[in-house]
Amino acid sequence: MRKTILITGASSGIGAGMAREFAAQGCDLALCARRLERLASLRDELTQAHGVKVSIRALDVNDYDSVFDVFEDFASEFGQIDRVIVNAGIGNGRRIGKGHFAINRATAETNFVAALAQCEAAVGIFRRQNAGHLVTISSMSARRGLPKHLTTYAASKAGLAHLSEGIRAELLDTPIKVTTVFPGYIRTELNEGAGKLPFEVSAEVGARALVKAINREPGNCSVPTWPWAVMGFLMQHLPLRLVSKLS
């Protein structure tokens, strides 16, 4: 069992949900996010309920130097980091060519460049330890290029998925494992303004499914498995016109 787990973007949504699930399994947690007050509340909740060690740090993942500093601080404090979950991200996006480059750039930078910094920091620690498990939270949107407000978001998550696969390819013959997770629609603060989403599940159900899948340490996985494993295959093989309508 991976005992010490670092989760970014852990102050709310599936990040906080995964923290609760791992704490219930007896894992110690290194949690970071921009909103320190929320992390403090979550830390108190988990330590009181499960008696695990929970350490928190404020972190904006777009401050790349701070990513490395915070990860190294956690590694020093715990002695070893067994798993890093690259979860921090944003869901903003606008139609391309409609004058919203700044919004789309922020989405691309947070979901890909900041994720790259997190992967660099995590794998550096794992190489030193000669052990560890890197987990990246991509999206079912990454399975295909998508129109409208999803275009940049889907592209950024596809970039993250390919980055993860490349890291996995390099580390195949080492004790370091890499998992790419493709979640379907999980109802969180990230999408609270959206209407009814296809096959959506609650944050609690989604977090439970994510942790179950992550603990298996596959190369990649769709979560929840049904129906998203099938939907992922269809998204990759259906004509683009049909995929565009589905989205």
XYZ file of N, CA and C in Angstrom:
741
model
N 0.848 -1.196 0.000
C 0.000 0.000 0.000
C 0.879 1.240 0.000
N 0.509 2.226 -0.817
C 1.194 3.521 -0.825
C 0.749 4.283 0.414
N 1.665 4.542 1.328
C 1.303 5.102 2.631
C 1.154 6.613 2.613
N 2.066 7.332 1.931
C 2.067 8.794 1.948
C 1.715 9.329 0.573
N 0.654 10.112 0.483
C 0.103 10.541 -0.803
C 0.018 12.054 -0.864
N 0.567 12.624 -1.917
C 0.520 14.066 -2.166
C -0.552 14.325 -3.223
N -1.471 15.238 -2.919
C -2.551 15.582 -3.846
C -2.557 17.091 -4.061
N -2.496 17.527 -5.303
C -2.633 18.951 -5.606
C -4.095 19.260 -5.894
N -4.477 20.530 -5.763
C -5.872 20.912 -5.962
C -6.788 20.184 -4.993
N -6.336 20.077 -3.727
C -7.018 19.210 -2.758
C -8.035 19.932 -1.886
N -8.282 21.219 -2.130
C -9.157 21.970 -1.231
C -10.639 21.747 -1.496
N -10.976 21.165 -2.643
C -12.389 20.967 -2.978
C -12.515 19.887 -4.053
N -13.743 19.588 -4.432
C -14.004 18.688 -5.555
C -13.416 17.303 -5.371
N -12.950 16.725 -6.488
C -12.438 15.360 -6.412
C -11.118 15.286 -5.653
N -10.383 16.394 -5.582
C -9.158 16.397 -4.792
C -9.463 16.156 -3.323
N -10.402 16.918 -2.776
C -10.808 16.728 -1.381
C -11.471 15.367 -1.199
N -12.258 14.956 -2.194
C -12.924 13.655 -2.110
C -11.932 12.510 -2.051
N -10.893 12.561 -2.886
C -9.862 11.522 -2.849
C -9.113 11.540 -1.525
N -8.848 12.741 -0.996
C -8.177 12.842 0.299
C -8.992 12.130 1.374
N -10.292 12.312 1.371
C -11.154 11.643 2.360
C -11.092 10.122 2.205
N -11.128 9.653 0.980
C -11.089 8.210 0.734
C -9.753 7.612 1.177
N -8.649 8.262 0.819
C -7.330 7.743 1.196
C -7.132 7.798 2.712
N -7.618 8.861 3.360
C -7.495 8.957 4.811
C -8.247 7.819 5.492
N -9.418 7.484 4.959
C -10.201 6.380 5.520
C -9.466 5.050 5.377
N -8.546 4.964 4.423
C -7.743 3.761 4.231
C -6.465 3.792 5.072
N -6.269 4.852 5.856
C -5.121 4.949 6.737
C -3.895 5.606 6.141
N -4.050 6.283 5.011
C -2.915 6.944 4.364
C -2.629 8.295 5.008
N -1.342 8.648 5.088
C -0.949 10.004 5.448
C -0.990 10.867 4.197
N -1.285 12.153 4.380
C -1.576 13.010 3.234
C -0.767 14.297 3.249
N -0.262 14.665 2.076
C 0.355 15.958 1.823
C -0.574 16.687 0.855
N -1.255 17.693 1.330
C -2.305 18.350 0.543
C -1.917 19.789 0.236
N -2.131 20.201 -1.007
C -1.824 21.584 -1.370
C -2.883 22.121 -2.325
N -3.113 23.417 -2.239
C -4.076 24.123 -3.081
C -3.922 25.607 -2.797
N -4.619 26.432 -3.546
C -4.530 27.877 -3.330
C -5.223 28.306 -2.044
N -6.320 27.636 -1.683
C -7.148 28.077 -0.559
C -6.741 27.346 0.720
N -5.840 27.968 1.461
C -5.280 27.331 2.651
C -6.325 27.118 3.733
N -7.283 28.041 3.838
C -8.292 27.896 4.885
C -9.147 26.648 4.682
N -9.425 26.328 3.441
C -10.181 25.099 3.159
C -9.343 23.865 3.468
N -8.068 23.935 3.135
C -7.182 22.812 3.450
C -7.093 22.595 4.958
N -7.042 23.681 5.713
C -6.961 23.566 7.164
C -8.206 22.881 7.720
N -9.366 23.240 7.194
C -10.610 22.610 7.625
C -10.618 21.123 7.279
N -10.141 20.800 6.070
C -10.090 19.396 5.648
C -9.093 18.624 6.507
N -7.949 19.223 6.794
C -6.952 18.579 7.655
C -7.548 18.235 9.014
N -8.247 19.186 9.622
C -8.834 18.944 10.939
C -9.862 17.821 10.875
N -10.670 17.834 9.830
C -11.684 16.790 9.654
C -11.043 15.404 9.565
N -9.997 15.277 8.764
C -9.403 13.963 8.506
C -8.574 13.450 9.677
N -7.867 14.351 10.340
C -7.080 13.898 11.491
C -7.982 13.451 12.637
N -9.080 14.156 12.837
C -10.011 13.784 13.896
C -10.753 12.489 13.573
N -11.115 12.315 12.306
C -11.904 11.138 11.926
C -11.058 9.879 11.801
N -9.798 10.009 11.346
C -9.026 8.820 10.999
C -7.663 8.723 11.681
N -7.226 9.765 12.371
C -5.966 9.709 13.085
C -4.736 9.646 12.204
N -4.865 10.074 10.952
C -3.727 10.062 10.034
C -3.005 11.405 10.087
N -1.790 11.417 9.591
C -1.051 12.676 9.504
C -1.460 13.402 8.228
N -1.811 14.662 8.351
C -2.173 15.486 7.197
C -1.377 16.782 7.278
N -0.536 17.022 6.273
C 0.231 18.253 6.189
C -0.289 19.071 5.017
N -0.364 20.385 5.171
C -0.941 21.243 4.131
C 0.030 22.359 3.760
N -0.069 22.803 2.513
C 0.698 23.944 2.010
C -0.184 24.720 1.029
N -0.067 26.032 1.057
C -0.686 26.849 0.016
C 0.153 26.728 -1.248
N -0.514 26.512 -2.383
C 0.219 26.391 -3.647
C -0.645 26.809 -4.818
N -0.136 27.755 -5.589
C -0.678 28.065 -6.912
C 0.212 27.334 -7.904
N -0.320 26.335 -8.592
C 0.519 25.494 -9.461
C 1.090 26.261 -10.642
N 0.573 27.451 -10.916
C 1.153 28.266 -11.981
C 2.402 29.024 -11.521
N 2.716 28.966 -10.245
C 3.980 29.458 -9.718
C 4.931 28.267 -9.716
N 5.613 28.065 -10.822
C 6.349 26.818 -11.042
C 7.457 26.597 -10.017
N 8.169 27.636 -9.634
C 9.206 27.481 -8.620
C 8.608 26.968 -7.312
N 7.435 27.474 -6.980
C 6.783 27.051 -5.741
C 6.368 25.585 -5.792
N 6.011 25.094 -6.982
C 5.671 23.671 -7.111
C 6.840 22.816 -6.632
N 8.029 23.110 -7.127
C 9.205 22.334 -6.737
C 9.507 22.503 -5.242
N 9.381 23.727 -4.741
C 9.658 23.977 -3.330
C 8.690 23.216 -2.430
N 7.401 23.274 -2.749
C 6.389 22.626 -1.915
C 6.552 21.103 -1.950
N 6.771 20.537 -3.138
C 6.943 19.084 -3.235
C 8.161 18.642 -2.422
N 9.250 19.386 -2.523
C 10.456 19.023 -1.781
C 10.248 19.194 -0.273
N 9.507 20.214 0.138
C 9.192 20.396 1.558
C 8.419 19.193 2.093
N 7.443 18.744 1.331
C 6.667 17.570 1.745
C 7.572 16.333 1.832
N 8.425 16.140 0.833
C 9.319 14.978 0.829
C 10.244 14.994 2.037
N 10.726 16.182 2.403
C 11.590 16.316 3.566
C 10.826 16.035 4.850
N 9.603 16.529 4.923
C 8.805 16.353 6.141
C 8.433 14.895 6.372
N 7.977 14.223 5.310
C 7.501 12.841 5.444
C 8.619 11.810 5.313
N 9.744 12.212 4.753
C 10.828 11.266 4.526
C 10.726 10.554 3.197
N 9.497 10.294 2.753
C 9.255 9.667 1.450
C 7.842 9.996 0.996
N 7.690 10.236 -0.297
C 6.374 10.418 -0.906
C 6.119 9.196 -1.789
N 5.072 8.463 -1.484
C 4.807 7.215 -2.208
C 3.986 7.422 -3.479
N 3.135 8.430 -3.465
C 2.267 8.673 -4.627
C 2.006 10.164 -4.747
N 2.069 10.677 -5.966
C 1.698 12.062 -6.240
C 0.543 12.057 -7.231
N -0.537 12.742 -6.886
C -1.702 12.846 -7.769
C -1.774 14.270 -8.308
N -1.496 14.419 -9.598
C -1.535 15.719 -10.276
C -2.988 15.989 -10.644
N -3.663 16.699 -9.753
C -5.103 16.887 -9.872
C -5.506 18.326 -10.150
N -4.691 19.297 -9.751
C -5.063 20.705 -9.898
C -5.323 21.046 -11.366
N -6.412 21.740 -11.618
C -6.742 22.138 -12.987
C -7.955 23.045 -12.997
N -8.246 23.619 -14.152
C -9.430 24.475 -14.297
C -10.227 24.050 -15.516
N -11.509 24.362 -15.503
C -12.392 23.927 -16.577
C -12.855 25.050 -17.484
N -12.244 26.224 -17.374
C -12.666 27.349 -18.212
C -12.290 27.111 -19.671
N -13.014 27.749 -20.539
C -12.701 27.681 -21.959
C -13.735 28.453 -22.759
N -13.325 28.957 -23.917
C -14.234 29.692 -24.795
C -13.993 29.252 -26.233
N -14.939 29.558 -27.104
C -14.792 29.241 -28.526
C -13.549 29.920 -29.090
N -12.840 29.211 -29.923
C -11.630 29.757 -30.525
C -11.996 30.853 -31.541
N -11.232 31.929 -31.540
C -11.448 33.013 -32.497
C -12.534 33.982 -32.120
N -12.988 33.941 -30.868
C -14.052 34.838 -30.410
C -13.534 35.917 -29.449
N -12.201 36.072 -29.423
C -11.635 37.146 -28.625
C -11.385 36.812 -27.167
N -11.241 35.515 -26.846
C -11.061 35.113 -25.452
C -9.735 34.379 -25.247
N -8.683 34.855 -25.925
C -7.405 34.163 -25.837
C -6.902 34.062 -24.404
N -7.068 35.113 -23.612
C -6.535 35.112 -22.240
C -7.142 33.977 -21.418
N -8.431 33.752 -21.571
C -9.099 32.672 -20.829
C -8.574 31.318 -21.293
N -8.486 31.140 -22.612
C -8.009 29.864 -23.148
C -6.542 29.625 -22.793
N -5.746 30.673 -22.805
C -4.337 30.531 -22.429
C -4.218 30.086 -20.969
N -5.011 30.687 -20.095
C -4.962 30.313 -18.677
C -5.329 28.848 -18.489
N -6.302 28.373 -19.246
C -6.693 26.963 -19.169
C -5.555 26.068 -19.634
N -4.949 26.413 -20.762
C -3.847 25.605 -21.296
C -2.656 25.609 -20.350
N -2.330 26.758 -19.794
C -1.167 26.849 -18.909
C -1.394 26.076 -17.615
N -2.581 26.198 -17.034
C -2.851 25.507 -15.770
C -2.938 24.004 -15.960
N -3.636 23.573 -17.004
C -3.881 22.143 -17.189
C -2.718 21.395 -17.825
N -1.812 22.113 -18.497
C -0.685 21.412 -19.109
C 0.670 21.868 -18.571
N 0.996 23.149 -18.701
C 2.329 23.598 -18.285
C 2.503 23.428 -16.773
N 1.494 23.818 -15.996
C 1.584 23.636 -14.550
C 1.619 22.151 -14.182
N 0.887 21.335 -14.946
C 0.941 19.888 -14.716
C 2.320 19.332 -15.044
N 2.956 19.879 -16.072
C 4.324 19.481 -16.404
C 5.257 19.770 -15.231
N 5.115 20.944 -14.617
C 5.946 21.281 -13.458
C 5.723 20.283 -12.331
N 4.469 19.900 -12.102
C 4.163 18.931 -11.045
C 4.759 17.565 -11.354
N 4.688 17.147 -12.619
C 5.274 15.864 -13.020
C 6.793 15.891 -12.869
N 7.416 17.003 -13.278
C 8.861 17.142 -13.130
C 9.268 17.021 -11.663
N 8.552 17.734 -10.795
C 8.890 17.719 -9.370
C 8.676 16.330 -8.770
N 7.560 15.704 -9.128
C 7.245 14.383 -8.577
C 8.245 13.328 -9.035
N 8.518 13.284 -10.335
C 9.406 12.251 -10.859
C 10.836 12.467 -10.368
N 11.227 13.708 -10.150
C 12.537 13.964 -9.562
C 12.667 13.313 -8.195
N 11.617 13.441 -7.379
C 11.604 12.801 -6.058
C 11.607 11.286 -6.192
N 10.794 10.767 -7.113
C 10.700 9.310 -7.287
C 12.012 8.717 -7.794
N 12.692 9.430 -8.683
C 13.983 8.933 -9.171
C 14.988 8.843 -8.011
N 14.946 9.826 -7.140
C 15.850 9.819 -5.996
C 15.530 8.665 -5.044
N 14.251 8.396 -4.876
C 13.807 7.314 -4.001
C 13.928 5.941 -4.660
N 13.938 5.958 -6.022
C 13.820 4.730 -6.820
C 12.516 4.014 -6.516
N 11.469 4.782 -6.336
C 10.145 4.230 -6.046
C 9.129 5.355 -6.090
N 7.886 5.009 -6.410
C 6.811 5.990 -6.384
C 5.760 5.713 -7.431
N 4.653 6.419 -7.323
C 3.520 6.260 -8.238
C 3.010 7.639 -8.633
N 3.177 8.000 -9.892
C 2.673 9.261 -10.434
C 1.303 9.035 -11.042
N 0.342 9.849 -10.629
C -1.024 9.771 -11.154
C -1.398 11.128 -11.729
N -1.847 11.158 -12.968
C -2.321 12.407 -13.563
C -3.815 12.291 -13.850
N -4.550 13.338 -13.509
C -5.994 13.364 -13.736
C -6.256 14.099 -15.046
N -6.500 13.339 -16.093
C -6.818 13.906 -17.397
C -8.340 14.094 -17.485
N -8.964 13.673 -18.550
C -10.411 13.838 -18.720
C -10.860 13.000 -19.904
N -12.109 12.563 -19.875
C -12.658 11.899 -21.056
C -12.633 12.830 -22.264
N -12.649 14.137 -22.013
C -12.571 15.107 -23.110
C -11.285 14.971 -23.899
N -10.263 14.398 -23.275
C -8.964 14.253 -23.941
C -8.986 13.201 -25.040
N -10.015 12.399 -25.084
C -10.073 11.319 -26.064
C -10.223 11.810 -27.493
N -10.694 13.068 -27.666
C -10.928 13.581 -29.018
C -10.966 15.109 -28.991
N -10.602 15.732 -30.095
C -10.772 17.173 -30.196
C -12.253 17.524 -30.150
N -12.615 18.540 -29.346
C -14.016 18.876 -29.142
C -14.276 20.349 -29.480
N -15.509 20.679 -29.848
C -15.830 22.043 -30.275
C -16.224 22.944 -29.108
N -16.547 24.189 -29.473
C -17.130 25.182 -28.578
C -16.192 25.494 -27.405
N -16.760 25.574 -26.192
C -15.967 25.955 -25.027
C -15.022 24.848 -24.568
N -15.171 23.650 -25.125
C -14.340 22.523 -24.703
C -13.035 22.391 -25.480
N -12.849 23.168 -26.527
C -11.706 22.956 -27.418
C -10.366 23.030 -26.687
N -10.114 24.113 -25.989
C -8.829 24.260 -25.301
C -8.724 23.307 -24.119
N -9.797 23.132 -23.380
C -9.784 22.218 -22.238
C -9.442 20.804 -22.687
N -10.110 20.323 -23.730
C -9.851 18.969 -24.237
C -8.409 18.836 -24.717
N -7.919 19.853 -25.399
C -6.543 19.811 -25.903
C -5.539 19.788 -24.760
N -5.791 20.578 -23.716
C -4.853 20.614 -22.585
C -4.826 19.279 -21.859
N -5.981 18.648 -21.731
C -6.036 17.353 -21.060
C -5.459 16.239 -21.940
N -5.586 16.381 -23.252
C -4.938 15.429 -24.160
C -3.425 15.550 -24.065
N -2.938 16.788 -23.986
C -1.502 17.003 -23.809
C -1.002 16.363 -22.528
N -1.762 16.489 -21.444
C -1.382 15.880 -20.178
C -1.351 14.360 -20.297
N -2.333 13.793 -20.996
C -2.372 12.335 -21.171
C -1.153 11.839 -21.943
N -0.766 12.552 -22.986
C 0.415 12.154 -23.758
C 1.694 12.351 -22.949
N 1.752 13.418 -22.170
C 2.897 13.625 -21.293
C 3.045 12.447 -20.332
N 1.940 12.049 -19.728
C 1.963 10.942 -18.779
C 2.413 9.648 -19.443
N 1.905 9.403 -20.642
C 2.278 8.178 -21.343
C 3.761 8.182 -21.695
N 4.286 9.336 -22.072
C 5.704 9.435 -22.364
C 6.564 9.163 -21.138
N 6.137 9.697 -19.985
C 6.859 9.421 -18.744
C 6.780 7.937 -18.416
N 5.609 7.348 -18.583
C 5.444 5.910 -18.325
C 6.342 5.085 -19.232
N 6.452 5.487 -20.501
C 7.301 4.748 -21.443
C 8.755 4.759 -20.990
N 9.201 5.905 -20.479
C 10.594 6.002 -20.034
C 10.855 5.181 -18.783
N 9.832 5.030 -17.935
C 10.025 4.404 -16.631
C 9.511 2.963 -16.573
N 9.233 2.373 -17.729
C 8.642 1.034 -17.760
C 9.452 0.005 -16.978
N 10.752 0.064 -17.051
C 11.610 -0.947 -16.424
C 12.160 -0.481 -15.082
N 11.420 0.382 -14.410
C 11.843 0.893 -13.105
C 10.744 0.612 -12.079
N 11.030 0.830 -10.799
C 9.989 0.660 -9.771
C 8.979 1.811 -9.732
N 9.134 2.788 -10.607
C 8.233 3.948 -10.620
C 7.069 3.670 -11.570
N 5.854 3.783 -11.061
C 4.648 3.528 -11.841
C 3.986 4.851 -12.235
N 3.306 4.826 -13.382
C 2.608 6.027 -13.869
C 1.206 5.631 -14.322
N 0.214 6.353 -13.839
C -1.184 6.098 -14.192
C -1.826 7.372 -14.724
N -2.516 7.258 -15.863
C -3.318 8.362 -16.394
C -4.786 8.025 -16.199
N -5.513 8.921 -15.550
C -6.931 8.698 -15.262
C -7.775 9.588 -16.167
N -8.784 8.983 -16.791
C -9.714 9.711 -17.654
C -11.098 9.698 -16.992
N -11.394 10.681 -16.131
C -12.706 10.704 -15.482
C -13.807 11.148 -16.445
N -14.984 10.567 -16.232
C -16.171 11.070 -16.897
C -16.737 12.240 -16.108
N -18.036 12.479 -16.250
C -18.638 13.639 -15.585
C -18.861 13.361 -14.101
N -18.123 14.094 -13.258
C -18.285 14.029 -11.814
C -18.723 15.414 -11.349
N -19.843 15.472 -10.639
C -20.418 16.763 -10.261
C -19.623 17.385 -9.107
N -18.929 18.477 -9.407
C -18.124 19.194 -8.413
C -18.308 20.698 -8.615
N -17.569 21.498 -7.850
C -17.608 22.946 -8.024
C -17.149 23.353 -9.419
N -16.300 22.537 -10.026
C -15.757 22.864 -11.343
C -16.854 22.982 -12.391
N -17.929 22.196 -12.246
C -18.993 22.197 -13.252
C -20.365 22.446 -12.643
N -20.390 23.089 -11.473
C -21.659 23.263 -10.776
C -22.643 24.130 -11.560
N -22.143 24.970 -12.466
C -23.029 25.831 -13.234
C -23.630 25.159 -14.450
N -23.158 23.958 -14.762
C -23.656 23.253 -15.939
C -24.993 22.581 -15.631
N -25.760 22.319 -16.689
C -26.994 21.575 -16.528
C -26.704 20.106 -16.287
N -27.729 19.273 -16.468
C -27.570 17.829 -16.294
C -26.525 17.316 -17.273
N -25.540 16.576 -16.767
C -24.448 16.069 -17.588
C -24.641 14.580 -17.855
N -24.260 14.086 -19.045
C -24.469 12.680 -19.377
C -23.729 11.751 -18.414
N -24.458 10.785 -17.857
C -23.877 9.756 -16.982
C -23.150 10.351 -15.771
N -23.562 11.515 -15.318
C -22.851 12.151 -14.208
C -23.038 11.366 -12.914
N -22.025 11.445 -12.032
C -22.105 10.877 -10.696
C -21.744 11.963 -9.699
N -22.090 11.744 -8.459
C -21.783 12.727 -7.417
C -20.291 12.751 -7.132
N -19.852 13.795 -6.447
C -18.441 13.906 -6.078
C -18.015 12.739 -5.203
N -18.898 12.296 -4.301
C -18.560 11.196 -3.403
C -18.390 9.892 -4.173
N -19.331 9.593 -5.066
C -19.235 8.372 -5.877
C -18.011 8.435 -6.785
N -17.775 9.602 -7.378
C -16.628 9.767 -8.258
C -15.311 9.583 -7.536
N -15.176 10.180 -6.350
C -13.929 10.054 -5.589
C -13.671 8.607 -5.193
N -14.718 7.911 -4.803
C -14.566 6.497 -4.426
C -14.092 5.664 -5.615
N -14.681 5.917 -6.782
C -14.272 5.193 -7.989
C -12.845 5.536 -8.399
N -12.469 6.802 -8.248
C -11.112 7.228 -8.591
C -10.075 6.530 -7.721
N -10.304 6.516 -6.429
C -9.345 5.908 -5.504
C -9.237 4.404 -5.744
N -10.361 3.760 -5.979
C -10.335 2.324 -6.277
C -9.497 2.044 -7.518
N -9.680 2.860 -8.554
C -8.921 2.674 -9.793
C -7.445 2.986 -9.580
N -7.144 4.071 -8.873
C -5.755 4.473 -8.653
C -4.997 3.410 -7.864
N -5.644 2.817 -6.893
C -4.978 1.801 -6.077
C -4.599 0.556 -6.880
N -5.248 0.336 -7.999
C -4.872 -0.793 -8.877
C -3.601 -0.483 -9.658
N -3.273 0.804 -9.798
C -2.084 1.280 -10.506
C -1.998 0.798 -11.959
N -3.091 0.964 -12.732
C -3.023 0.619 -14.154
C -2.263 1.687 -14.927
N -1.904 1.398 -16.178
C -1.289 2.420 -17.012
C -2.253 3.548 -17.291
N -3.501 3.217 -17.593
C -4.547 4.231 -17.758
C -5.889 3.599 -17.445
N -6.865 4.426 -17.149
C -8.190 3.910 -16.802
C -9.241 4.997 -16.988
N -10.437 4.557 -17.340
C -11.601 5.441 -17.428
C -12.403 5.266 -16.146
N -12.889 6.369 -15.573
C -13.568 6.335 -14.281
C -14.839 7.185 -14.328
N -15.985 6.623 -13.878
C -16.246 5.214 -13.608
C -16.075 4.365 -14.883
N -15.706 3.098 -14.691
C -15.431 2.230 -15.837
C -16.628 2.156 -16.776
N -17.819 1.960 -16.205
C -19.041 1.968 -17.009
C -19.760 3.291 -16.808
N -20.082 3.993 -17.889
C -19.963 3.592 -19.296
C -18.732 4.170 -19.996
N -17.802 4.780 -19.217
C -16.798 5.628 -19.849
C -15.720 4.868 -20.618
N -15.467 3.620 -20.282
C -14.514 2.848 -21.091
C -15.063 2.661 -22.504
N -16.358 2.373 -22.601
C -17.007 2.221 -23.912
C -17.096 3.569 -24.616
N -17.475 4.612 -23.872
C -17.595 5.935 -24.472
C -16.247 6.422 -25.005
N -15.176 6.113 -24.283
C -13.855 6.508 -24.748
C -13.498 5.871 -26.072
N -13.818 4.588 -26.211
C -13.569 3.892 -27.482
C -14.384 4.524 -28.604
N -15.654 4.805 -28.320
C -16.519 5.400 -29.345
C -16.028 6.794 -29.730
N -15.625 7.572 -28.763
C -15.153 8.923 -29.055
C -13.931 8.913 -29.965
N -13.095 7.915 -29.813
C -11.875 7.841 -30.620
C -12.126 7.323 -32.026
N -13.261 6.652 -32.245
C -13.473 5.981 -33.529
C -14.680 6.469 -34.324
N -15.611 7.173 -33.668
C -16.754 7.697 -34.407
C -16.318 8.858 -35.309
N -17.049 9.104 -36.398
C -16.758 10.295 -37.225
C -16.816 11.561 -36.400
N -15.991 12.515 -36.753
C -15.887 13.761 -35.987
C -17.225 14.481 -35.879
N -18.035 14.406 -36.936
C -19.327 15.084 -36.900
C -20.211 14.534 -35.781
N -20.189 13.208 -35.570
C -20.978 12.619 -34.507
C -20.413 12.963 -33.131
N -19.095 12.928 -33.000
C -18.457 13.289 -31.732
C -18.797 14.734 -31.366
N -18.815 15.608 -32.367
C -19.147 17.004 -32.140
C -20.559 17.149 -31.598
N -21.482 16.356 -32.098
C -22.860 16.408 -31.599
C -22.974 15.853 -30.190
N -22.219 14.799 -29.885
C -22.244 14.202 -28.550
C -21.749 15.175 -27.499
N -20.777 16.012 -27.876
C -20.189 16.917 -26.905
C -21.103 18.106 -26.608
